[in-house]
Amino acid sequence: MAAILPTTFTGPNGRRRGEEWRLANIRGDAPRKQGSCVITLAGPLAGDWIDFDGSGGGGPLSALEHATGFSGFDLFHYATEMLAQSADGSASGARQAGPELESAADNRALRTEREIELILAQVRPVPGSPAERYLANRGLPVPACPDLLAHPDLTHWDTRTGCPGLIALVRNRDGRRIGIHRTYLAPDGADKAPVSKARKMLGSISGGTVRLAPLADGVIGLAEGIETALSVMAACPQLPVWATLSAGNMAEVQLPPEVRRVVLLADNDVNGAGLDAARRAAVRLHAEGRQVFLTAPPQSGEDFNDLLRREGVEAVRAIVLAAAPWSPDADLVATPFGTPAAGGSLVDDPLAGGMPLEFTEEALALEFSARHADDLRYCAAWGRWLIWDGQRWRMDETLRGFDLSRRICRESSNRALVKVGEVKAAAKLASVLASAKTVAAVERLAKADRRHAATTEQWDADLWLLNTPGGIVDLRTGALRPHQRGAYMSKITAVAPGGDCPLWLAFLRRVTAEDEDLQAFLQRIAGYALTGSIRDHALFFLYGTGRNGKGVFLNTLTRILADYAVVASMDTFTATTADRHTTDLAMLRGARLVTAQETEEGRRWAESRIKALTGGDPITARFMRQDNFTFLPQFKLVIAGNHKPGLRNVDEAMRARFHLIPFTVRIPKAERDLELPEKLKAEWPGILRWAIEGCLAWQRAGLKPPQCVLDATAAYMEVEDALGRFLEERCEVADKDRLTGQDNTAELSELYASWQEWCRKTGEYAGTSKRFSQNLESRGFLRWQHPRTRRMGFRGLRLIVRASSPNYGRDLEG
């Protein structure tokens, strides 16, 4: 060893001190100059090493293995060469090394046991360690198992690095420890360590198992991997599962004599290795007189941890409880594992009477999802399936999901008649599979499959994409791209954009009296309505006394936008004393254009609702007999009418939102074309293209209402501004620089009395004193309290026309 070490342990930190070789650690990768690892060079312990910091140690071959990364034959070959070179290259040097190497090989088992003891001296319970996070990331709880432990700094000899580890003890049929299994983990435990071999054995595992739970009532489960075993235990806590650590070892496993029932939990490997090993184990265990059940995940390439992470514990539980008994004629219908047995019980199986694995409701639901995962989504909040039709996700209105489940159950029923040998059993099973109960159960299970699951928020989420039969239009640029499932578009327009629309343009010129600015404004409104943006918080009111084209304009856009447009009742937007169900709001989810027509004379706007709907705040609503859901509005509100609904409070919020668009041209009877809507239908593609151009123009310049719209809106607001007219007729409003002083104040009681009298004379609604006071404050008038009388008043205005009662009319006196 004295001759080998200087050549093998090279580097700045390795050095000799007497009969010892000292270095930072056995891997040689620590930066310290003062070594804590000591290798003995002479005497009876020559070649033995110990790491005082890491509490590790071993013999001469272990030291060479750590230093070189060699193992097995390569390690012996390297040691032979080094010993030969240490004897001046003579053949006798190599021959002299023979006895030493043979002695090391003879003592290999003892040295392995010593290494295992050194590792186990540093282990600790799994809770609170990186190993706990590793298991949690795989959906696994930490079992109360003394044979599953965590190591804080497990040496990985191939890379000469240390990392956290998961340590599992391997025991033989007598319960004696014969080896350990090591899983090397990333420092935070998020995954396995990024090394070539993250799982390693130490010692012998042949015929042994990792006992993750004590034997219970003579029943155990056998799985290959530790994580697979823990997955089954998470789903079936009453079933203890032991891990065999490999497919080959499952076939050779040796169990205690008290084990009477064994559930073989095979990996469904693509190459069939897992199921083949499980069948070989079943042959031997059955020959030993044990009752054997066999099951595996239904999807190729999966183990039970894959199934747990994809489908949850119920899916694993269903497969385990349906495990079929193994026998030479095991393909006959027989009692599954989950059925209570004489002398003991696990859990009640809902399928009493027995059923092969491939015919369970869970297996059929997985088959349903395997077939339809690409083209079916289920939104639990809506209680509806959505079906991909090549262009969009269409809401199912014909029980398509139930019908597809029915097809699978019908096919499985036919298979059962062929595969099940006993006639009565086959007929009974076929009847169960074809029943409405099974069809409904399969569909219900499939609804929960993560491959189908969808939320309300994911549909039509990109406010700048418009789905058309020709593809998806990116409204930011006007570019067209192919349909995609992943875009999750549930809506579609009636036509794809393209072509010209000369009749439409002529129609617009006629109804706007050739006003080009108004035509451009209408085009920008149409383009704005294509998007899901509501940045302008606008309400558009198309006003005209009839026969002026506003209905044709609005109906044409509504029919082109199709799924993106909703025609609402005027009652949704006008005031009423009755309570409304929120269904009228629920139907607005996802709409981009909401229209209403035919306003009645004498109606008033529901001002607070309009402000809420156009303000962009979340809306909570529900359909009949369904749960509430919340959505963000995307719609633009465009209303047409022959009468102007009234406003009780004209504040800045309503002034900013309202756009009154005058349709003042009345089409003479001789010029009216009753076929115009149908004629325009041929130009829908061109009209959609015209609207997309309007969207690009709106993005460049904004809405930019023309003067005629500004004037019409201002006139409407002036007429509807009852408080403004009252202030003009009965009050003197002070300049902003004269808002102080006794001469520029009015008592609230006097103001309100005069306001009530004015409203009675003009037919306006007076409201409460509190509402009147709030409206004055919103106009910028300052609330004020007289220091002596404590009466409330307002600065900035002076009452000049008092109420007729002699009790009113006094200005506040100092």
Short mmCIF file of C-alpha atoms in Angstrom, two decimals, residues 354-759:
data_model
loop_
_atom_site.label_atom_id
_atom_site.label_comp_id
_atom_site.label_asym_id
_atom_site.label_seq_id
_atom_site.Cartn_x
_atom_site.Cartn_y
_atom_site.Cartn_z
CA GLY A 354 -66.15 -11.18 -9.08
CA MET A 355 -64.81 -9.55 -12.20
CA PRO A 356 -61.58 -9.88 -14.18
CA LEU A 357 -59.31 -6.86 -14.13
CA GLU A 358 -60.02 -5.74 -17.67
CA PHE A 359 -63.77 -5.54 -17.01
CA THR A 360 -63.80 -3.41 -13.85
CA GLU A 361 -65.38 0.04 -13.98
CA GLU A 362 -61.97 1.58 -13.36
CA ALA A 363 -60.39 -0.34 -16.23
CA LEU A 364 -63.22 0.64 -18.57
CA ALA A 365 -62.93 4.29 -17.49
CA LEU A 366 -59.22 4.19 -18.23
CA GLU A 367 -60.00 2.72 -21.64
CA PHE A 368 -62.49 5.56 -22.18
CA SER A 369 -59.82 8.14 -21.36
CA ALA A 370 -57.16 6.40 -23.44
CA ARG A 371 -59.44 6.65 -26.47
CA HIS A 372 -60.82 10.12 -25.93
CA ALA A 373 -58.23 12.05 -23.91
CA ASP A 374 -57.32 14.20 -26.91
CA ASP A 375 -60.84 15.18 -27.88
CA LEU A 376 -62.87 15.38 -24.67
CA ARG A 377 -62.71 17.80 -21.74
CA TYR A 378 -64.98 17.98 -18.72
CA CYS A 379 -65.63 21.21 -16.84
CA ALA A 380 -67.05 20.38 -13.43
CA ALA A 381 -68.15 23.98 -12.76
CA TRP A 382 -70.43 23.82 -15.80
CA GLY A 383 -71.29 20.15 -15.46
CA ARG A 384 -70.66 19.68 -19.17
CA TRP A 385 -68.41 17.81 -21.58
CA LEU A 386 -66.65 19.78 -24.33
CA ILE A 387 -65.81 18.01 -27.58
CA TRP A 388 -63.06 18.93 -30.05
CA ASP A 389 -64.56 19.09 -33.55
CA GLY A 390 -61.42 20.09 -35.43
CA GLN A 391 -62.02 23.83 -35.09
CA ARG A 392 -63.15 24.43 -31.51
CA TRP A 393 -64.15 22.78 -28.24
CA ARG A 394 -67.91 22.51 -28.65
CA MET A 395 -70.18 22.26 -25.60
CA ASP A 396 -71.87 18.86 -25.57
CA GLU A 397 -75.65 19.17 -25.71
CA THR A 398 -76.50 15.59 -26.75
CA LEU A 399 -75.07 13.39 -23.93
CA ARG A 400 -72.12 12.49 -26.14
CA GLY A 401 -69.97 11.50 -23.15
CA PHE A 402 -72.60 9.02 -21.94
CA ASP A 403 -72.93 7.60 -25.45
CA LEU A 404 -69.16 7.04 -25.76
CA SER A 405 -69.16 5.30 -22.38
CA ARG A 406 -72.05 3.16 -23.58
CA ARG A 407 -70.05 2.09 -26.64
CA ILE A 408 -67.09 0.97 -24.52
CA CYS A 409 -69.33 -0.95 -22.14
CA ARG A 410 -71.12 -2.60 -25.06
CA GLU A 411 -67.79 -3.66 -26.57
CA SER A 412 -66.55 -5.03 -23.24
CA SER A 413 -69.83 -6.92 -22.85
CA ASN A 414 -69.26 -8.58 -26.20
CA ARG A 415 -65.65 -9.41 -25.25
CA ALA A 416 -66.81 -11.01 -22.03
CA LEU A 417 -69.07 -13.40 -23.92
CA VAL A 418 -66.07 -14.56 -25.94
CA LYS A 419 -63.32 -14.59 -23.30
CA VAL A 420 -65.15 -16.06 -20.31
CA GLY A 421 -65.37 -19.79 -20.74
CA GLU A 422 -68.28 -20.64 -18.42
CA VAL A 423 -71.56 -19.80 -20.16
CA LYS A 424 -73.59 -18.64 -17.16
CA ALA A 425 -70.73 -16.53 -15.77
CA ALA A 426 -70.17 -14.98 -19.20
CA ALA A 427 -73.85 -14.08 -19.59
CA LYS A 428 -74.03 -12.57 -16.13
CA LEU A 429 -70.88 -10.52 -16.63
CA ALA A 430 -72.02 -9.32 -20.07
CA SER A 431 -75.32 -8.18 -18.56
CA VAL A 432 -73.57 -6.22 -15.81
CA LEU A 433 -71.23 -4.53 -18.26
CA ALA A 434 -74.04 -3.46 -20.58
CA SER A 435 -76.19 -2.02 -17.79
CA ALA A 436 -76.99 1.66 -17.45
CA LYS A 437 -75.41 1.59 -13.98
CA THR A 438 -72.04 0.52 -15.36
CA VAL A 439 -72.26 3.00 -18.27
CA ALA A 440 -72.97 5.86 -15.85
CA ALA A 441 -70.23 4.74 -13.45
CA VAL A 442 -67.63 4.59 -16.23
CA GLU A 443 -68.55 8.07 -17.44
CA ARG A 444 -68.47 9.40 -13.87
CA LEU A 445 -64.99 7.99 -13.27
CA ALA A 446 -63.77 9.38 -16.60
CA LYS A 447 -64.97 12.87 -15.67
CA ALA A 448 -62.41 12.90 -12.85
CA ASP A 449 -59.54 11.78 -15.09
CA ARG A 450 -56.89 14.53 -15.14
CA ARG A 451 -56.61 14.14 -18.90
CA HIS A 452 -60.18 15.39 -19.26
CA ALA A 453 -60.34 17.85 -16.36
CA ALA A 454 -60.78 21.52 -17.29
CA THR A 455 -61.54 24.73 -15.43
CA THR A 456 -63.67 27.68 -16.49
CA GLU A 457 -60.66 29.98 -16.62
CA GLN A 458 -58.80 28.13 -19.36
CA TRP A 459 -61.43 28.59 -22.07
CA ASP A 460 -61.02 31.47 -24.55
CA ALA A 461 -58.46 32.98 -22.20
CA ASP A 462 -56.48 34.99 -24.79
CA LEU A 463 -58.44 38.19 -25.28
CA TRP A 464 -56.71 38.90 -28.59
CA LEU A 465 -57.49 35.67 -30.40
CA LEU A 466 -60.63 35.25 -32.51
CA ASN A 467 -61.57 31.75 -33.66
CA THR A 468 -63.03 31.47 -37.16
CA PRO A 469 -63.80 28.52 -39.46
CA GLY A 470 -60.65 29.38 -41.44
CA GLY A 471 -58.31 29.51 -38.42
CA ILE A 472 -57.47 31.64 -35.40
CA VAL A 473 -57.04 35.38 -36.03
CA ASP A 474 -54.45 37.19 -33.93
CA LEU A 475 -56.19 40.53 -33.52
CA ARG A 476 -52.95 42.24 -32.58
CA THR A 477 -51.73 41.84 -36.15
CA GLY A 478 -54.66 40.49 -38.15
CA ALA A 479 -52.67 37.32 -38.99
CA LEU A 480 -54.42 33.96 -39.40
CA ARG A 481 -53.02 30.71 -37.94
CA PRO A 482 -54.24 27.08 -37.82
CA HIS A 483 -56.67 25.76 -35.22
CA GLN A 484 -55.09 24.23 -32.12
CA ARG A 485 -56.54 22.15 -29.31
CA GLY A 486 -54.16 23.82 -26.87
CA ALA A 487 -55.62 27.26 -27.61
CA TYR A 488 -58.81 26.05 -25.84
CA MET A 489 -61.16 28.05 -28.04
CA SER A 490 -64.76 27.13 -27.31
CA LYS A 491 -66.31 29.78 -29.55
CA ILE A 492 -66.22 30.40 -33.28
CA THR A 493 -67.49 33.04 -35.70
CA ALA A 494 -69.98 32.25 -38.46
CA VAL A 495 -67.47 32.83 -41.26
CA ALA A 496 -63.76 33.25 -41.91
CA PRO A 497 -62.54 36.72 -42.94
CA GLY A 498 -61.95 37.43 -46.60
CA GLY A 499 -63.18 39.30 -49.65
CA ASP A 500 -64.88 42.68 -49.99
CA CYS A 501 -68.22 44.07 -48.82
CA PRO A 502 -69.41 46.79 -51.25
CA LEU A 503 -73.10 46.47 -50.31
CA TRP A 504 -72.24 46.83 -46.62
CA LEU A 505 -70.18 49.95 -47.24
CA ALA A 506 -73.00 51.41 -49.34
CA PHE A 507 -75.44 50.65 -46.52
CA LEU A 508 -73.22 52.48 -44.02
CA ARG A 509 -72.93 55.51 -46.27
CA ARG A 510 -76.72 55.67 -46.57
CA VAL A 511 -77.57 55.36 -42.86
CA THR A 512 -74.86 57.84 -41.78
CA ALA A 513 -75.75 60.45 -44.38
CA GLU A 514 -72.30 60.05 -45.94
CA ASP A 515 -70.61 61.00 -42.65
CA GLU A 516 -67.17 59.38 -43.08
CA ASP A 517 -66.11 60.12 -39.51
CA LEU A 518 -69.19 58.32 -38.16
CA GLN A 519 -68.57 55.38 -40.53
CA ALA A 520 -65.00 55.07 -39.30
CA PHE A 521 -66.22 55.23 -35.68
CA LEU A 522 -68.69 52.40 -36.32
CA GLN A 523 -65.86 50.36 -37.87
CA ARG A 524 -63.68 50.92 -34.79
CA ILE A 525 -66.58 49.86 -32.51
CA ALA A 526 -67.02 46.67 -34.56
CA GLY A 527 -63.27 45.97 -34.35
CA TYR A 528 -63.19 46.69 -30.61
CA ALA A 529 -66.08 44.21 -30.18
CA LEU A 530 -63.99 41.40 -31.71
CA THR A 531 -61.55 41.50 -28.79
CA GLY A 532 -61.95 40.49 -25.18
CA SER A 533 -60.50 43.82 -24.03
CA ILE A 534 -62.77 46.27 -22.21
CA ARG A 535 -60.19 48.98 -21.66
CA ASP A 536 -62.54 51.77 -22.83
CA HIS A 537 -65.32 50.87 -20.33
CA ALA A 538 -67.91 52.05 -22.84
CA LEU A 539 -71.64 51.68 -23.45
CA PHE A 540 -72.80 52.37 -27.00
CA PHE A 541 -76.40 53.45 -27.51
CA LEU A 542 -77.65 53.52 -31.10
CA TYR A 543 -80.58 55.92 -31.11
CA GLY A 544 -83.08 56.63 -33.84
CA THR A 545 -86.84 56.80 -34.17
CA GLY A 546 -87.09 53.81 -36.50
CA ARG A 547 -86.46 52.68 -40.07
CA ASN A 548 -82.93 54.03 -39.97
CA GLY A 549 -80.67 50.95 -40.24
CA LYS A 550 -79.48 50.60 -36.65
CA GLY A 551 -81.15 47.20 -36.29
CA VAL A 552 -79.61 45.90 -39.53
CA PHE A 553 -76.17 47.11 -38.40
CA LEU A 554 -76.42 45.45 -35.00
CA ASN A 555 -78.02 42.20 -36.17
CA THR A 556 -75.43 41.73 -38.92
CA LEU A 557 -72.51 42.00 -36.50
CA THR A 558 -74.28 39.72 -34.01
CA ARG A 559 -74.86 36.99 -36.59
CA ILE A 560 -71.26 37.17 -37.88
CA LEU A 561 -69.76 36.94 -34.39
CA ALA A 562 -72.04 33.97 -33.66
CA ASP A 563 -70.71 32.29 -30.46
CA TYR A 564 -68.94 35.49 -29.42
CA ALA A 565 -72.21 37.48 -29.37
CA VAL A 566 -75.11 37.34 -26.94
CA VAL A 567 -78.49 39.00 -27.38
CA ALA A 568 -79.71 40.04 -23.97
CA SER A 569 -83.00 41.31 -22.69
CA MET A 570 -83.33 45.05 -22.12
CA ASP A 571 -84.51 44.17 -18.61
CA THR A 572 -80.88 43.24 -17.85
CA PHE A 573 -79.86 46.90 -18.23
CA THR A 574 -82.92 48.88 -17.13
CA ALA A 575 -84.14 49.49 -13.60
CA THR A 576 -86.74 47.25 -12.01
CA THR A 577 -88.10 46.78 -8.50
CA ALA A 578 -88.05 42.97 -8.75
CA ASP A 579 -85.06 40.82 -7.82
CA ARG A 580 -83.25 39.25 -10.76
CA HIS A 581 -81.80 35.76 -10.94
CA THR A 582 -78.19 35.93 -12.08
CA THR A 583 -78.81 33.65 -15.07
CA ASP A 584 -79.02 36.75 -17.29
CA LEU A 585 -75.47 37.60 -16.18
CA ALA A 586 -74.18 34.01 -16.36
CA MET A 587 -75.03 33.88 -20.07
CA LEU A 588 -72.66 36.82 -20.67
CA ARG A 589 -69.55 34.80 -19.72
CA GLY A 590 -67.11 34.71 -22.62
CA ALA A 591 -69.23 36.98 -24.84
CA ARG A 592 -67.43 39.81 -26.62
CA LEU A 593 -70.47 41.59 -28.02
CA VAL A 594 -73.67 41.93 -25.99
CA THR A 595 -76.61 43.57 -27.69
CA ALA A 596 -80.11 44.57 -26.67
CA GLN A 597 -82.86 46.35 -28.61
CA GLU A 598 -86.31 47.88 -28.33
CA THR A 599 -86.12 50.21 -25.35
CA GLU A 600 -89.51 51.14 -23.88
CA GLU A 601 -90.57 54.70 -23.27
CA GLY A 602 -90.31 55.82 -19.66
CA ARG A 603 -87.72 53.21 -18.59
CA ARG A 604 -84.59 54.14 -16.67
CA TRP A 605 -81.08 52.72 -16.92
CA ALA A 606 -79.98 50.41 -14.11
CA GLU A 607 -77.06 52.71 -13.47
CA SER A 608 -75.16 50.72 -10.84
CA ARG A 609 -75.42 47.51 -12.89
CA ILE A 610 -74.22 49.23 -16.07
CA LYS A 611 -71.25 50.69 -14.22
CA ALA A 612 -70.41 47.24 -12.85
CA LEU A 613 -70.79 45.48 -16.20
CA THR A 614 -68.68 47.99 -18.11
CA GLY A 615 -66.12 48.59 -15.35
CA GLY A 616 -64.22 45.32 -15.73
CA ASP A 617 -64.79 44.06 -12.18
CA PRO A 618 -65.35 40.29 -11.63
CA ILE A 619 -68.95 39.11 -12.04
CA THR A 620 -70.39 36.27 -9.97
CA ALA A 621 -73.40 34.45 -11.42
CA ARG A 622 -74.87 31.01 -11.90
CA PHE A 623 -77.17 29.10 -14.17
CA MET A 624 -80.33 27.53 -12.83
CA ARG A 625 -79.65 24.70 -10.35
CA GLN A 626 -75.87 25.10 -10.64
CA ASP A 627 -73.13 26.56 -8.45
CA ASN A 628 -71.94 30.13 -8.59
CA PHE A 629 -68.91 30.92 -10.70
CA THR A 630 -66.94 34.13 -11.18
CA PHE A 631 -65.69 35.54 -14.45
CA LEU A 632 -64.13 38.70 -15.81
CA PRO A 633 -66.30 40.47 -18.40
CA GLN A 634 -65.01 40.67 -21.97
CA PHE A 635 -68.10 42.07 -23.65
CA LYS A 636 -68.84 45.42 -25.24
CA LEU A 637 -72.38 46.60 -24.55
CA VAL A 638 -74.21 47.93 -27.64
CA ILE A 639 -77.88 48.83 -27.26
CA ALA A 640 -80.27 50.12 -29.91
CA GLY A 641 -83.59 51.82 -29.24
CA ASN A 642 -86.22 54.26 -30.37
CA HIS A 643 -86.52 55.72 -26.86
CA LYS A 644 -83.82 57.00 -24.55
CA PRO A 645 -83.98 55.50 -21.04
CA GLY A 646 -83.64 58.02 -18.27
CA LEU A 647 -80.79 58.66 -15.84
CA ARG A 648 -81.30 59.64 -12.22
CA ASN A 649 -77.72 60.60 -11.56
CA VAL A 650 -75.49 61.99 -14.27
CA ASP A 651 -72.04 61.66 -12.75
CA GLU A 652 -68.58 61.51 -14.28
CA ALA A 653 -68.66 57.71 -14.43
CA MET A 654 -71.76 57.72 -16.66
CA ARG A 655 -70.48 60.60 -18.79
CA ALA A 656 -67.23 58.72 -19.44
CA ARG A 657 -68.99 55.48 -20.37
CA PHE A 658 -71.87 56.70 -22.49
CA HIS A 659 -71.68 57.09 -26.27
CA LEU A 660 -74.94 58.06 -27.95
CA ILE A 661 -74.68 57.33 -31.67
CA PRO A 662 -77.37 59.15 -33.69
CA PHE A 663 -79.10 57.29 -36.51
CA THR A 664 -81.05 60.25 -37.78
CA VAL A 665 -81.57 59.25 -41.42
CA ARG A 666 -85.04 57.79 -41.93
CA ILE A 667 -85.17 55.52 -44.96
CA PRO A 668 -88.23 56.27 -47.11
CA LYS A 669 -90.61 53.39 -47.62
CA ALA A 670 -89.85 53.25 -51.32
CA GLU A 671 -86.13 52.68 -50.61
CA ARG A 672 -86.51 50.02 -47.93
CA ASP A 673 -85.07 46.65 -48.91
CA LEU A 674 -86.62 43.92 -46.80
CA GLU A 675 -84.15 41.41 -48.26
CA LEU A 676 -81.10 43.46 -47.26
CA PRO A 677 -80.12 41.25 -44.24
CA GLU A 678 -80.06 38.15 -46.47
CA LYS A 679 -78.19 39.97 -49.22
CA LEU A 680 -75.58 41.09 -46.71
CA LYS A 681 -75.09 37.46 -45.65
CA ALA A 682 -73.08 36.86 -48.81
CA GLU A 683 -70.68 39.59 -47.66
CA TRP A 684 -70.19 38.34 -44.10
CA PRO A 685 -66.57 37.27 -44.78
CA GLY A 686 -65.83 40.73 -46.16
CA ILE A 687 -67.64 42.41 -43.25
CA LEU A 688 -65.57 40.40 -40.78
CA ARG A 689 -62.43 41.48 -42.62
CA TRP A 690 -63.70 45.10 -42.43
CA ALA A 691 -64.19 44.68 -38.66
CA ILE A 692 -60.66 43.26 -38.22
CA GLU A 693 -59.31 46.34 -40.01
CA GLY A 694 -61.39 48.39 -37.57
CA CYS A 695 -59.74 46.53 -34.68
CA LEU A 696 -56.29 47.49 -35.94
CA ALA A 697 -57.46 51.11 -36.35
CA TRP A 698 -58.87 51.12 -32.80
CA GLN A 699 -55.54 49.87 -31.45
CA ARG A 700 -53.74 52.69 -33.25
CA ALA A 701 -56.09 55.58 -32.42
CA GLY A 702 -58.57 54.44 -29.79
CA LEU A 703 -62.33 54.87 -30.13
CA LYS A 704 -62.06 58.56 -31.06
CA PRO A 705 -65.78 59.38 -31.25
CA PRO A 706 -66.68 61.94 -33.93
CA GLN A 707 -68.18 65.32 -33.15
CA CYS A 708 -71.73 64.24 -33.93
CA VAL A 709 -71.48 61.53 -31.23
CA LEU A 710 -69.94 63.93 -28.71
CA ASP A 711 -72.68 66.50 -29.36
CA ALA A 712 -75.51 63.96 -29.16
CA THR A 713 -74.12 62.50 -25.95
CA ALA A 714 -73.64 65.92 -24.34
CA ALA A 715 -77.21 66.93 -25.24
CA TYR A 716 -78.59 63.71 -23.78
CA MET A 717 -76.61 64.16 -20.58
CA GLU A 718 -77.78 67.75 -20.23
CA VAL A 719 -81.41 66.71 -20.53
CA GLU A 720 -80.97 63.81 -18.10
CA ASP A 721 -78.93 65.85 -15.62
CA ALA A 722 -81.81 66.87 -13.35
CA LEU A 723 -79.50 67.98 -10.55
CA GLY A 724 -77.53 70.13 -12.96
CA ARG A 725 -80.67 71.87 -14.15
CA PHE A 726 -81.80 72.40 -10.56
CA LEU A 727 -78.48 74.00 -9.66
CA GLU A 728 -78.68 76.22 -12.71
CA GLU A 729 -82.26 77.35 -12.03
CA ARG A 730 -82.31 77.68 -8.25
CA CYS A 731 -78.72 78.07 -7.06
CA GLU A 732 -75.75 80.28 -7.55
CA VAL A 733 -72.55 78.29 -7.92
CA ALA A 734 -69.41 80.02 -6.66
CA ASP A 735 -66.15 80.11 -8.53
CA LYS A 736 -63.52 77.66 -7.37
CA ASP A 737 -61.56 80.51 -5.70
CA ARG A 738 -64.62 81.55 -3.66
CA LEU A 739 -65.40 78.36 -1.81
CA THR A 740 -65.07 79.92 1.64
CA GLY A 741 -67.07 82.46 3.55
CA GLN A 742 -70.60 82.65 4.86
CA ASP A 743 -72.01 84.10 1.63
CA ASN A 744 -71.17 80.95 -0.31
CA THR A 745 -72.88 78.36 1.85
CA ALA A 746 -76.36 76.84 1.85
CA GLU A 747 -78.06 74.75 4.49
CA LEU A 748 -78.76 71.15 3.46
CA SER A 749 -82.36 71.20 4.71
CA GLU A 750 -83.12 74.30 2.62
CA LEU A 751 -81.42 72.84 -0.45
CA TYR A 752 -83.30 69.57 -0.15
CA ALA A 753 -86.66 71.27 0.37
CA SER A 754 -86.12 73.37 -2.74
CA TRP A 755 -84.96 70.27 -4.66
CA GLN A 756 -88.11 68.35 -3.66
CA GLU A 757 -90.36 71.17 -4.80
CA TRP A 758 -88.49 71.50 -8.11
CA CYS A 759 -88.76 67.73 -8.74
#
